[in-house]
XYZ file of C-alpha atoms in Angstrom:
616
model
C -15.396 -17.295 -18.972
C -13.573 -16.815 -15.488
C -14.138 -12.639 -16.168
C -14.019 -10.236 -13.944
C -17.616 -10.104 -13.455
C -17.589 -13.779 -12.027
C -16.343 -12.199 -8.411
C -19.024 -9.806 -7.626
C -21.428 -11.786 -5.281
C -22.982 -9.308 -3.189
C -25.369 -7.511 -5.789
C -23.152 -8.396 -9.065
C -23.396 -10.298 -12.106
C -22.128 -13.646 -10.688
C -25.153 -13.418 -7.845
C -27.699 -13.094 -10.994
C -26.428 -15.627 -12.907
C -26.433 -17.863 -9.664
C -29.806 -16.777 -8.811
C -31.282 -17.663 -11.998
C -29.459 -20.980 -12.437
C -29.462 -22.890 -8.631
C -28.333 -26.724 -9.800
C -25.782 -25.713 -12.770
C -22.202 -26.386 -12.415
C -19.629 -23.885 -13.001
C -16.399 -24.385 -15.249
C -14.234 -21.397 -16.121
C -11.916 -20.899 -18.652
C -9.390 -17.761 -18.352
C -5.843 -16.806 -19.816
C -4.959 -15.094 -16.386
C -6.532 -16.691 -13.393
C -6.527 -14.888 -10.166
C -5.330 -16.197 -6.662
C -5.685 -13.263 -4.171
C -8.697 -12.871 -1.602
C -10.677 -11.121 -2.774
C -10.851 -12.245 -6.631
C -9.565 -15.952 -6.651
C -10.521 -18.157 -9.674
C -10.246 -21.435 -7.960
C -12.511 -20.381 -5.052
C -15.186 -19.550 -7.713
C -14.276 -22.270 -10.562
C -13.043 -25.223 -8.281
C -9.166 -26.489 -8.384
C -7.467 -26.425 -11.759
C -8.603 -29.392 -14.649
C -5.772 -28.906 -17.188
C -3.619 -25.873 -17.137
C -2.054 -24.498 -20.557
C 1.097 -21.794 -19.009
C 2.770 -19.375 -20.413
C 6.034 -21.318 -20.519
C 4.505 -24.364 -22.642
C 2.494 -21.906 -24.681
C 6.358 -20.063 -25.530
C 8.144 -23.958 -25.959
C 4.802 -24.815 -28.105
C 5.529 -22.011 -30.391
C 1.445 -21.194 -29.533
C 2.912 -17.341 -28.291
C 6.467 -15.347 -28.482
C 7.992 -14.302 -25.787
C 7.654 -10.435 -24.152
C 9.982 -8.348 -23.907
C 9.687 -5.150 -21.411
C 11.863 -1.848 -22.303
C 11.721 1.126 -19.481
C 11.571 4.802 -21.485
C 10.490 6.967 -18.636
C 9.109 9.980 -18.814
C 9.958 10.952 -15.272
C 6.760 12.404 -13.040
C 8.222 16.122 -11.510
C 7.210 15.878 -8.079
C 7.979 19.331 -5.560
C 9.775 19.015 -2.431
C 6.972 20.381 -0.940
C 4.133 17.725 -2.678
C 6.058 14.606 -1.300
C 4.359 13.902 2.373
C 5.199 12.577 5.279
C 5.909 8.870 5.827
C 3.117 8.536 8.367
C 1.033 9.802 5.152
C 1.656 7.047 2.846
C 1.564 4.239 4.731
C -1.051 1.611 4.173
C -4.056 0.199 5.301
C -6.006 3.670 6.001
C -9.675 3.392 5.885
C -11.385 4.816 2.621
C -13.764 4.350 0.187
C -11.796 2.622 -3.181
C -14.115 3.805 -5.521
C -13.687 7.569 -4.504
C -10.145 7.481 -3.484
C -9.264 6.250 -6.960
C -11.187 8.618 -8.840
C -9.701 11.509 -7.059
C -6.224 10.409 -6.969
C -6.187 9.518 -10.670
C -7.519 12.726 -11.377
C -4.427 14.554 -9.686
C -2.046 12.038 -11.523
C -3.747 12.564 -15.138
C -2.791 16.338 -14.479
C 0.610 15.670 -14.036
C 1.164 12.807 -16.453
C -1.011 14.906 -19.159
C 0.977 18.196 -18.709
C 2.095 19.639 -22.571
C 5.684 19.082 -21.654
C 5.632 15.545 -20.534
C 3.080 14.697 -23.494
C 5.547 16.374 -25.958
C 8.565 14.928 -24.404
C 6.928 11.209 -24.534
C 5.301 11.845 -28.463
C 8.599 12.601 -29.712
C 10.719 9.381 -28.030
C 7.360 6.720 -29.129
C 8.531 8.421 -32.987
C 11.939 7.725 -32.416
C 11.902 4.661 -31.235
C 8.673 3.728 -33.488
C 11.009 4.497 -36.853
C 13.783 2.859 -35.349
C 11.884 -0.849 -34.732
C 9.730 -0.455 -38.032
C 13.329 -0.896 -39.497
C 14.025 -3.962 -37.819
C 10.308 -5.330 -38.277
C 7.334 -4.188 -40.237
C 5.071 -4.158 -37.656
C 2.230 -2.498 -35.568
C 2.430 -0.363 -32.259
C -0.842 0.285 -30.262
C -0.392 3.550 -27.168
C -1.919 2.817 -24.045
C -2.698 6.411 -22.402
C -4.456 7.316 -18.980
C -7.365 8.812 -20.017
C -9.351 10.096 -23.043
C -7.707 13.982 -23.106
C -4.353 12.467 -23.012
C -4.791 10.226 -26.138
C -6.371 13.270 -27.642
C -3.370 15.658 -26.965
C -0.552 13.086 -27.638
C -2.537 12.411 -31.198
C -2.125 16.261 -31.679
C 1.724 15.895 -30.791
C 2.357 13.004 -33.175
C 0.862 14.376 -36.450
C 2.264 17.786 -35.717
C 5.923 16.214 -35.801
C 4.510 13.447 -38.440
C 1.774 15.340 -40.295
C 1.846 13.004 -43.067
C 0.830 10.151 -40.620
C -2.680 12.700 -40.369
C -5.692 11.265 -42.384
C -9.106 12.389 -41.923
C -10.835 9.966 -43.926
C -11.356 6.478 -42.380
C -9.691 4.330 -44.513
C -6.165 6.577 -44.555
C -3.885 7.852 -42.019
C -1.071 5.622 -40.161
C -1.955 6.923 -36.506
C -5.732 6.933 -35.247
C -7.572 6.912 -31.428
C -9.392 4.039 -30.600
C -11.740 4.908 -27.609
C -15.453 5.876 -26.300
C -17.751 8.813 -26.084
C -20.535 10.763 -26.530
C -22.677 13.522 -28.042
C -21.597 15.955 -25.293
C -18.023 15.654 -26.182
C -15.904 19.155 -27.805
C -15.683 19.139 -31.138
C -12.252 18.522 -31.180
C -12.339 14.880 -29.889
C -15.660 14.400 -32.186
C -13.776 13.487 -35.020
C -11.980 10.383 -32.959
C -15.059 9.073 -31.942
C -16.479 6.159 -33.898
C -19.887 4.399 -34.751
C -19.478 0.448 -33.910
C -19.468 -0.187 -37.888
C -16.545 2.186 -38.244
C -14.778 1.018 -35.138
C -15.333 -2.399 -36.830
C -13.893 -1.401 -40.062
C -10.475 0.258 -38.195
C -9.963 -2.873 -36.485
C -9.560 -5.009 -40.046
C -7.523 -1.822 -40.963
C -4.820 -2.844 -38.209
C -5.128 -6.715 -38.140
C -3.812 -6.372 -41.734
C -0.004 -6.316 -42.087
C -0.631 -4.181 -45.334
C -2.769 -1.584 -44.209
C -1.088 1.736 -43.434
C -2.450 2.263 -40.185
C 0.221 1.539 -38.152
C -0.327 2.991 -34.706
C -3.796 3.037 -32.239
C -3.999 4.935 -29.266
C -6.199 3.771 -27.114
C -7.095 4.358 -23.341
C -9.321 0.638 -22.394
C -10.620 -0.427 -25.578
C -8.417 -3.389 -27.367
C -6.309 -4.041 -24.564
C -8.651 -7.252 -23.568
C -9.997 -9.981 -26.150
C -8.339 -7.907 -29.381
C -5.944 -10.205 -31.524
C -3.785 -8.628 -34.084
C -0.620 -10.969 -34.542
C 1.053 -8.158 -36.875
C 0.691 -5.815 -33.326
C 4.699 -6.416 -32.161
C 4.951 -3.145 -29.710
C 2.954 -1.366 -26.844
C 3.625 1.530 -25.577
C 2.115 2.473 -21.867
C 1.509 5.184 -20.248
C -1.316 4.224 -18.057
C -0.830 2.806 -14.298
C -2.178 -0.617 -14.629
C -1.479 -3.552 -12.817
C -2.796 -7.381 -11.671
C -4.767 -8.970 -14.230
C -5.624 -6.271 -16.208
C -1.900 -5.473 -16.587
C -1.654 -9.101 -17.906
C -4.714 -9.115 -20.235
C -3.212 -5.893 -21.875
C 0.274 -6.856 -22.463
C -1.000 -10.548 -24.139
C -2.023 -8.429 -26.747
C 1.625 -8.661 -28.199
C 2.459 -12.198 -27.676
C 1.098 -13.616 -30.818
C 2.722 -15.658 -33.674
C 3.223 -13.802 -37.284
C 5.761 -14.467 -39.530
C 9.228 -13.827 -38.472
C 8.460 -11.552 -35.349
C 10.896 -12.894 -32.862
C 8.731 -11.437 -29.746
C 6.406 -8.585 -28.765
C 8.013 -5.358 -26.961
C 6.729 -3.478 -23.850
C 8.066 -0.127 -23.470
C 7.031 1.457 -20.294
C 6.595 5.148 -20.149
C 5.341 5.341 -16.598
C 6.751 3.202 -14.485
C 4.801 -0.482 -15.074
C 8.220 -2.885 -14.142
C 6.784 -2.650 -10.234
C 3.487 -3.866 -11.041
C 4.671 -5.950 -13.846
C 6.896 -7.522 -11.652
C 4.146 -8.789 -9.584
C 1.476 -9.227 -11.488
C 4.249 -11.756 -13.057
C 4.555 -13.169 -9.690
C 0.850 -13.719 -8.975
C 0.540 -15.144 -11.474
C 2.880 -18.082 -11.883
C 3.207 -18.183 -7.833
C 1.224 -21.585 -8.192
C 4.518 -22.584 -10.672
C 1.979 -23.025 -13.231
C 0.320 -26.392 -11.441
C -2.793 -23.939 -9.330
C -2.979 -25.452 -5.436
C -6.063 -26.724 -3.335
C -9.235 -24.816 -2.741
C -8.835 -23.843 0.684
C -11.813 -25.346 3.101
C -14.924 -22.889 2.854
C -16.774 -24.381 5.805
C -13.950 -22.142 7.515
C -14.375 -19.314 5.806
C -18.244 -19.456 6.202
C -17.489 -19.598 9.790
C -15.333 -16.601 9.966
C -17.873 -14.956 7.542
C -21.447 -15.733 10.357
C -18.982 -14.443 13.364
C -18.466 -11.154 11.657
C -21.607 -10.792 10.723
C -22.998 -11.781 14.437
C -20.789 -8.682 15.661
C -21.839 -6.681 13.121
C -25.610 -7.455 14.201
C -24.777 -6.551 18.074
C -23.097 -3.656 17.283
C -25.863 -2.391 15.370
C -28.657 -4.237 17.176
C -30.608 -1.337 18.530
C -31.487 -0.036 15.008
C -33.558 -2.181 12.819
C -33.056 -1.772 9.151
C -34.758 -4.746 8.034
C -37.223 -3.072 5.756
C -34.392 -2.382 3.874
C -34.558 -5.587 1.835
C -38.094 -4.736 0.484
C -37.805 -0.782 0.298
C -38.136 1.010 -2.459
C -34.998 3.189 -3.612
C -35.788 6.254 -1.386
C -36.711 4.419 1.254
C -33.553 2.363 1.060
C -31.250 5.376 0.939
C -33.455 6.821 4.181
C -32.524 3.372 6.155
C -28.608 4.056 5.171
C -28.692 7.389 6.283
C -30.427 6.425 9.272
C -27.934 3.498 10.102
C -24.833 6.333 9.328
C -26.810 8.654 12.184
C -27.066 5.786 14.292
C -23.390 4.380 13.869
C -21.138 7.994 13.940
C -22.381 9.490 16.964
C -20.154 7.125 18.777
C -16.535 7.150 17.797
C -15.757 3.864 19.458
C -18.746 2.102 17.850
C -17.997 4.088 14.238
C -14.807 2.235 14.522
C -15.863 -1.027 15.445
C -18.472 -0.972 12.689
C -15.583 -0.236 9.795
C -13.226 -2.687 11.313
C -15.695 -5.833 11.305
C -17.480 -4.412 8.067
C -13.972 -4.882 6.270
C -13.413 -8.647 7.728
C -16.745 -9.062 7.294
C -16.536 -8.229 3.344
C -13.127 -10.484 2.756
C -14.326 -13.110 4.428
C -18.083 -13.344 1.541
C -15.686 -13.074 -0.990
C -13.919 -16.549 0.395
C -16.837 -17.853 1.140
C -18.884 -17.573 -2.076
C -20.307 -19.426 -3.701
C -21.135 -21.281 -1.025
C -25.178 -21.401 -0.065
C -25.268 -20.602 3.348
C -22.480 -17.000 2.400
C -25.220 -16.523 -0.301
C -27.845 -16.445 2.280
C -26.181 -13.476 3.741
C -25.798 -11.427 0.307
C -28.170 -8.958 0.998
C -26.669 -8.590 4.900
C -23.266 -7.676 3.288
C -24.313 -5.471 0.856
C -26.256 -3.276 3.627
C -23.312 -3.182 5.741
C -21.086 -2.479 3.101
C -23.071 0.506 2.233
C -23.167 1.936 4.880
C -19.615 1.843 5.718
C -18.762 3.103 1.859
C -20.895 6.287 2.514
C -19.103 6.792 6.070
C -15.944 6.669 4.777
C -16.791 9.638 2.309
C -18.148 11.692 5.232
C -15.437 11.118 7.710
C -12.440 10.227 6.195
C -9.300 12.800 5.940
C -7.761 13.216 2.530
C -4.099 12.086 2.195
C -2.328 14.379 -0.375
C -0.528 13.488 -3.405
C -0.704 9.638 -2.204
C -0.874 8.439 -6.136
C 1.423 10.789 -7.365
C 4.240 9.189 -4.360
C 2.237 5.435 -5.378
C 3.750 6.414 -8.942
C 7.048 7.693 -8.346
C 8.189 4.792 -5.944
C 6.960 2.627 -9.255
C 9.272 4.188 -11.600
C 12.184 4.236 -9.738
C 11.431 0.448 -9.263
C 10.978 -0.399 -13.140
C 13.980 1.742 -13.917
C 16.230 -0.660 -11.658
C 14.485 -3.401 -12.724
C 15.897 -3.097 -16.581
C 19.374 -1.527 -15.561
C 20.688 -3.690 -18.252
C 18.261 -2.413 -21.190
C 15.567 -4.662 -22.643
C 15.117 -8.479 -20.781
C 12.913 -11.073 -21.172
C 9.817 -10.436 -18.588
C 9.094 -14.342 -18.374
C 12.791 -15.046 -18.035
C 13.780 -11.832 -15.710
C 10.749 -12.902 -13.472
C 11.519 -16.844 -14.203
C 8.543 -19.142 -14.432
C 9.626 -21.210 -11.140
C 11.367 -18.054 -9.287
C 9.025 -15.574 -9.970
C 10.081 -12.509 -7.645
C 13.301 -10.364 -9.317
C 15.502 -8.887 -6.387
C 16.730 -5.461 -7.292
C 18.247 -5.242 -3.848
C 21.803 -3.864 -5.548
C 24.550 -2.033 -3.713
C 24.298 0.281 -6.302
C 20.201 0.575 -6.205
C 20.738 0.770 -2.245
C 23.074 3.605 -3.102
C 20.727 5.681 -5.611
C 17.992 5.492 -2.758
C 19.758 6.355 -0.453
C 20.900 9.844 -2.519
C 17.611 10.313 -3.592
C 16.619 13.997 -2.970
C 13.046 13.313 -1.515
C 13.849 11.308 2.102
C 10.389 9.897 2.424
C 10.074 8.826 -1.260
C 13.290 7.208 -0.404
C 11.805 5.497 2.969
C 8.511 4.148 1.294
C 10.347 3.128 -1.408
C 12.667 0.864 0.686
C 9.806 -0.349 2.929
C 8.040 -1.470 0.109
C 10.468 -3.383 -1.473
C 11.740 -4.671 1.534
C 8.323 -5.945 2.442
C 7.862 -7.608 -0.924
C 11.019 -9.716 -0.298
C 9.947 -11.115 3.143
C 6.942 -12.062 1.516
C 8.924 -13.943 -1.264
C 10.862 -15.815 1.666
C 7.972 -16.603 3.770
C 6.981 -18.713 1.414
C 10.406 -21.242 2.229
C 11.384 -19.895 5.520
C 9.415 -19.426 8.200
C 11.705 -18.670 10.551
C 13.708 -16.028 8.594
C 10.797 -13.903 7.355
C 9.405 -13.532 10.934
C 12.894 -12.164 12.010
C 13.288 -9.770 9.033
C 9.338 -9.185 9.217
C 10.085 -8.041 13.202
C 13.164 -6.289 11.947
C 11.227 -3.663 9.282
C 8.390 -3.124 12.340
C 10.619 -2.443 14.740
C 12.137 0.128 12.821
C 9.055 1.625 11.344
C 8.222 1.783 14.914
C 11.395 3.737 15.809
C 10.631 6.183 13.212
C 6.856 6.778 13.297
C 7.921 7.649 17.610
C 10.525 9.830 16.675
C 13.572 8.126 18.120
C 14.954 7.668 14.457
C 15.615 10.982 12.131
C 14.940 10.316 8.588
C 18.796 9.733 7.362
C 18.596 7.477 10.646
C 15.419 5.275 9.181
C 17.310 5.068 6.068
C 20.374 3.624 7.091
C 18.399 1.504 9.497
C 16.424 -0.049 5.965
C 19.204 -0.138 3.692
C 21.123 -2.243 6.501
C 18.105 -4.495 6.880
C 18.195 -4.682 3.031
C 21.758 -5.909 2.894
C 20.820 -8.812 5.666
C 17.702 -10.152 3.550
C 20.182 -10.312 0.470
C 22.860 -11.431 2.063
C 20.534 -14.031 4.080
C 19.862 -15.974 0.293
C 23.501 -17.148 0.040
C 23.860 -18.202 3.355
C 22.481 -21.972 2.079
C 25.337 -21.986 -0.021
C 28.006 -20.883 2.684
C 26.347 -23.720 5.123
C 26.262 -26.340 2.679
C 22.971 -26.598 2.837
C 20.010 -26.441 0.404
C 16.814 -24.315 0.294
C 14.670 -27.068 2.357
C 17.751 -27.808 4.288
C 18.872 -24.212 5.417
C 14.858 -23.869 6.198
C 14.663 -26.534 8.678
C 18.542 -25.693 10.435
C 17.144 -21.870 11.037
C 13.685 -23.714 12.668
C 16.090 -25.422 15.228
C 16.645 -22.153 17.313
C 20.468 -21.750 16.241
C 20.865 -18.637 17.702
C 19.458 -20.153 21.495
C 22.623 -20.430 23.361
C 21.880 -24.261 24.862
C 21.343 -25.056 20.904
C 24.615 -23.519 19.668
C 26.157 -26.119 22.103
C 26.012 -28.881 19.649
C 27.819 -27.293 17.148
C 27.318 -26.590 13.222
C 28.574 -29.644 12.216
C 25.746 -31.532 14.628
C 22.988 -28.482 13.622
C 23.203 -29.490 10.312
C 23.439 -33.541 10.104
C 20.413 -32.944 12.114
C 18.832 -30.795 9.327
C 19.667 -32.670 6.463
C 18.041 -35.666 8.491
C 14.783 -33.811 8.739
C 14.340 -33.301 5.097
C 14.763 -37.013 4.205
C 12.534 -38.178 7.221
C 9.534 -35.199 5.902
C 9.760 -35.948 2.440
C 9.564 -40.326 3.449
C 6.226 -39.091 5.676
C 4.337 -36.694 2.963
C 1.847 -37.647 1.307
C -0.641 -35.512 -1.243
C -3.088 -35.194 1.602
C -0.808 -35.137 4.619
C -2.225 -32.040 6.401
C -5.565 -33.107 6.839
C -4.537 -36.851 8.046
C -4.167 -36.892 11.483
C -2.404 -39.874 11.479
C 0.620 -38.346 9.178
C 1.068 -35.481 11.254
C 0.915 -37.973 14.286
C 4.212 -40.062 12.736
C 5.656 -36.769 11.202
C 5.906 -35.366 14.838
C 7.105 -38.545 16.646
C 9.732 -38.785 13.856
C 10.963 -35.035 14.467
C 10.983 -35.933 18.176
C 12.805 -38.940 17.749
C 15.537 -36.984 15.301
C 15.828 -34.190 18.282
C 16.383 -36.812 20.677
C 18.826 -38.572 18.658
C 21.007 -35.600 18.311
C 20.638 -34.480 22.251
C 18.801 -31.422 21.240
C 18.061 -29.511 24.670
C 15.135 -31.568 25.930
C 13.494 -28.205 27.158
C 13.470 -27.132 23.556
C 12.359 -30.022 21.865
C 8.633 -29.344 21.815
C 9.160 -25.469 20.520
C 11.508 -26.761 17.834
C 8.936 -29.258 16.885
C 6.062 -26.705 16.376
C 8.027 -24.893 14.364
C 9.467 -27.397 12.075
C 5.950 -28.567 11.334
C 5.265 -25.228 10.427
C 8.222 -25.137 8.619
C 7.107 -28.415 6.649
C 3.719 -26.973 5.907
C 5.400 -24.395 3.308
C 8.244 -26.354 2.086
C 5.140 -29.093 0.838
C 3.193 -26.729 -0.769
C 6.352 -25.496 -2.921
C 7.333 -29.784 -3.552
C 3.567 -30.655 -4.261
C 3.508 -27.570 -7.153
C 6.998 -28.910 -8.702
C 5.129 -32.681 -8.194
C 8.268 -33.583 -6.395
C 6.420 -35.988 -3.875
C-alpha cells in the first residue's frame, strides 16, 4: 500500500523493508497519491499503471459526491496577539516536529475554550436534527485533540441527555479514541479495550443501531467504511492527504443517500481547496517520473559541501556507536558547528537541500548509500534548531485565522459541490471577489489582512505558472517587489494593502484578457512570450502579434511528440520552426533569439497540460 510509511528512507520503515528485500519490485496501490517533494508516490512506486479518479468513481456510481458546508466557529484573536508581517512570513528555519507540537498546543487552548466548545456542541445538534430529517443517517466529529472530544461529549449529552448511555451497547453519541492507564477518571470511561472498540464499530456500520454520532480525534478517519456515515463534522486543522483520507470516509454508496456532507467548523475550505488541487493537478492521468540520475547528482553535491564544511570533525564512529556514544558525537558536531555563525548557517542551509534532494532521489541505490550520511546531518541540524532558534508568537493561531476567512469566502453561496467547486480539470477556485477584496481590506487586524492577501495571491501565480510563463513571472516580480517595499518601510500598512488588492485585481482581470484578444489559453500564452510590451515589438501591431501567435500553436502542436523534450532532434526543428515564424512576421531580428527561449519555455508547460488531457 502506497502509505505514508513508504516515504521515510533515511531510518524509516520503507529503508527496512528495502533493506531486507534488495531484488523485489515495488507496486503501490493508494486512494490519494501524493505528488509534492518530499512525499511523491510516483518517485517511490514508478509512473501510474491504471488510474481509477474520483470523477469516474462519481459517473460509475462506485462513490457519491461531497459536499463541503462552512459553520464557523470563529477563533477570537487580540489586537495585541496578531504579529507583525515580518513574523509570519515563511521559510524560517525550525525544527517541524517541535514547532508543531508547540503551536498546536496554543491553538487547542483557544479552539478548546468552554465558550467556543459550547457554542460549536449546540450548532452540530441543530444542524444534526435538522439532516436526520432529511436522511436517516450517521455523523462522526472530528476534534483536535483528546480533551476536546471529552468536553464537547460533556456539552452534547448535557443539552441531549437522553443521547447519554453508559452501557456499551446503548447511547446515540460515544468517543472513539486512545489512551492509557494514567488517564483521569473522567475520560476512563471513553476509553476502550480493542474487543469493545470492535464491537462499537458494528454498532455504527449498522443503519439500525442507535448510535448515531462518534467523536473521534485520529482513529476512523483512515481505512474505516461505514456507507450509512452521510456527515462529518471537523474541527481539527488537517490538510494534504490526510485531509483527503478523512473526508473519503463519507463518499460511500447506501441506499438513497444522495452525497456525504462536510461541515467545517474551523476553517478546512483553504486546505481543502488544495489538497483538492494536489490532487487532481495531474487531471487524473499522473505525469513522468522525473530523471533521478539528476537528483542523485544534486543529492552527492550537497552532501560534498556538507563534508567540507564539517571536514575538520570526524564523526564517523557514529555509524557503529552505541546510543550514548551516538548522542556524544551529535553534541560534539553541534559544539563544533555553532561557534561560527557563518558556518552554523551554511550547515542548515545545505542540510535542508541536502534532505529534499534524498527524498527525490530514493529509492535509488547509490541515495541509499548515503542513508546513514543524511540521517547524521539531519540530526544534528534538528537539535540546533531547538537550541538556537527564536520563537515566533501566535504563528498557528494567524496560520488558522487566514484559513477561515478563506473557507468562509470560499462557500459564500452556502453548500457546493467540492469536486465540482474545485472542478476535476480546473482544480484551483479563485475567490479573488470585489467584494472578498473589500472584506479584507476592512478587516480590523492589518497584518492578518496582508498575509492573508499574500497568500492567496501567491497561490494564484502558482495556478498560472502552470500555462503562462510569462505572466506569472511579472505578477510573481509584482508581489516581491511590494513585499520588498513593505518589509523596508517605504510602504505603511494601508499602503501594502492597497498595493495587494491592486495586484489582485490585475491577476483576475489578466484571465479574461484571452477572451478580449481573441485568443485562447495556449494562444494568449505564446502572444505574452513575444515581448508585447518591448516597444520595437509593439511596432507590428495586434493584428500581426497575434496571427503570429495563433501560428505558433499549430506549428508546436505539428512538432510534439510524447517524448519531445528529451529528443534533441525535436527541439532542434521546434526551434528552427519558431525562428522561421519570427522571421516570417519581421519580428525585430535583435529579439528573435530571446523570444525563442522563451517560447520554448513557454511550450514546455503548455505540453505537459496537452499530454495529461491526451490531446497530442
Amino acid at each position: 500500500e502506497a502509505h505514508r510509511s513508504q516515504y521515510d528512507f533515511i531510518d524509516g520503515y520503507a529503508r527496512h523493508l528495502r533493506d531486507a528485500l534488495p531484488n523485489a519490485s515495488f507496486i503501490g496501490f493508494t486512494g490519494t497519491p501524493l505528488e509534492r517533494d518530499d512525499k511523491n508516490t510516483p518517485e517511490v512506486f514508478g509512473d501510474y499503471i491504471d488510474i481509477y479518479d474520483i470523477e469516474r468513481a462519481i459517473d460509475d456510481g462506485s462513490t457519491v459526491s461531497i459536499y463541503y458546508e462552512s459553520r464557523l466557529a470563529k477563533l477570537k484573536l487580540k489586537e495585541d496577539e496578531v504579529p507583525k508581517f515580518e513574523e509570519v512570513t515563511e521559510g524560517q528555519e525550525e525544527d517541524e516536529k517541535s514547532k508543531i507540537k508547540s503551536r498546536w498546543a496554543r491553538l487547542e487552548a483557544i479552539v478548546g475554550s468552554e465558550k467556543r466548545i459550547r457554542q460549536v456542541a449546540k450548532d452540530i445538534i441543530g444542524h444534526f436534527e435538522e439532516r436526520q430529517k432529511a436522511l436517516d443517517s450517521k455523523a462522526i466529529i472530528v476534534c483536535m485533540s483528546r480533551r476536546i472530544c471529552i468536553d464537547l461529549y460533556y456539552e452534547i449529552i448535557k443539552l441531549r441527555p437522553g443521547w447519554n448511555d453508559d452501557d456499551l451497547d446503548k447511547g446515540v453519541v460515544k468517543i472513539i479514541m486512545t489512551g492509557s492507564a494514567s488517564d483521569n477518571e473522567k475520560w476512563q470511561k471513553h476509553i476502550y479495550s480493542k474487543d469493545k472498540k470492535r464491537f462499537l464499530s458494528e454498532r455504527f456500520k449498522d443503519p439500525k443501531d442507535s448510535f448515531k454520532i462518534a467523536i473521534v480525534r485520529d482513529m476512523w478517519l483512515t481505512g474505516f467504511d461505514a456507507p450509512c456515515l452521510a456527515t462529518m463534522y471537523v474541527d481539527k486543522p488537517m490538510r494534504g492527504h490526510n485531509l483527503m483520507q478523512a473526508i473519503a470516509r463519507v463518499n460511500r454508496v447506501f441506499k438513497d443517500k444522495p452525497g456525504g456532507l462536510i461541515v467545517d467548523y474551523i476553517g478546512i475550505g483553504y486546505d481543502l481547496k488544495r489538497a483538492i488541487s494536489d490532487y487532481t493537478a495531474s487531471g487524473g492521468k499522473g505525469k513522468p517520473v522525473i530523471n533521478k540520475d539528476e537528483a542523485v547528482a544534486v543529492l552527492k553535491e550537497k552532501y560534498e559541501i556538507l563534508k567540507s564544511i564539517i571536514y575538520e570533525y570526524d564523526y564517523s564512529k557514529i555509524f557503529t556507536a552505541s546510543y550514548e556514544a551516538k548522542m556524544a558525537i551529535i553534541q560534539g558536531a553541534i559544539d563544533f558547528i555553532v561557534i561560527d555563525n557563518e558556518k552554523k548557517e551554511r550547515f542548515l542551509k545545505y542540510t535542508v537541500e541536502l534532505v529534499k534532494a534524498y527524498a527525490l532521489s530514493v529509492p535509488h541505490p547509490e541515495a541509499l548509500k548515503l542513508a546513514d550520511e543524511v540521517a547524521f546531518f539531519d540530526a544534528v541540524k534538528s537539535r540546533i534548531n531547538i537550541i538556537t532558534r527564536a520563537p515566533v508568537e501566535k504563528k498557528e493561531e494567524i496560520d488558522q485565522a487566514v484559513k477561515q476567512i478563506v473557507s468562509e469566502a470560499i462557500t459564500t453561496t452556502g453548500v457546493i459541490d467540492i469536486f465540482a467547486a474545485a472542478g476535476l480539470k480546473k482544480p484551483d477556485v479563485s475567490i479573488l471577489s470585489d467584494e472578498f477584496l473589500f472584506d479584507i481590506k476592512n478587516l480590523k487586524h492589518r497584518n492578518l489582512a496582508i498575509e492573508l492577501l499574500k497568500r492567496l495571491i501567491n497561490d494564484e501565480i502558482k495556478l498560472r505558472a502552470r500555462k503562462n510563463l510569462v505572466k506569472s513571472r511579472e505578477f510573481s516580480e509584482m508581489l516581491e517587489d511590494a513585499v520588498k517595499k513593505y518589509l523596508n518601510k517605504t510602504l505603511e500598512s494601508a499602503q501594502i494593502i492597497d498595493e495587494l488588492i491592486k495586484l489582485a485585481r490585475e491577476i483576475r482581470q489578466s484571465s479574461r484578457r484571452g477572451e478580449e484578444l481573441g485568443l485562447n489559453e495556449a494562444e494568449l500564452a505564446f502572444y505574452d512570450a513575444l515581448e508585447t510590451n518591448d516597444s520595437a515589438v509593439k511596432i507590428l501591431g495586434d493584428k500581426v502579434l497575434k496571427e503570429i501567435a495563433k501560428e505558433l500553436v499549430i506549428t508546436v502542436r505539428k512538432n510534439l511528440t510524447i517524448d519531445w523534450n528529451i529528443r534533441e532532434n525535436v527541439q532542434a526543428n521546434l526551434r528552427a520552426s519558431v525562428k522561421r515564424i519570427l522571421r516570417k512576421f519581421n519580428y525585430p531580428p535583435d529579439k528573435q533569439e530571446k523570444a525563442t527561449r522563451t517560447i520554448i519555455e513557454q511550450t514546455e508547460l503548455l505540453a505537459k497540460e496537452w499530454e495529461e488531457n491526451k490531446e497530442f
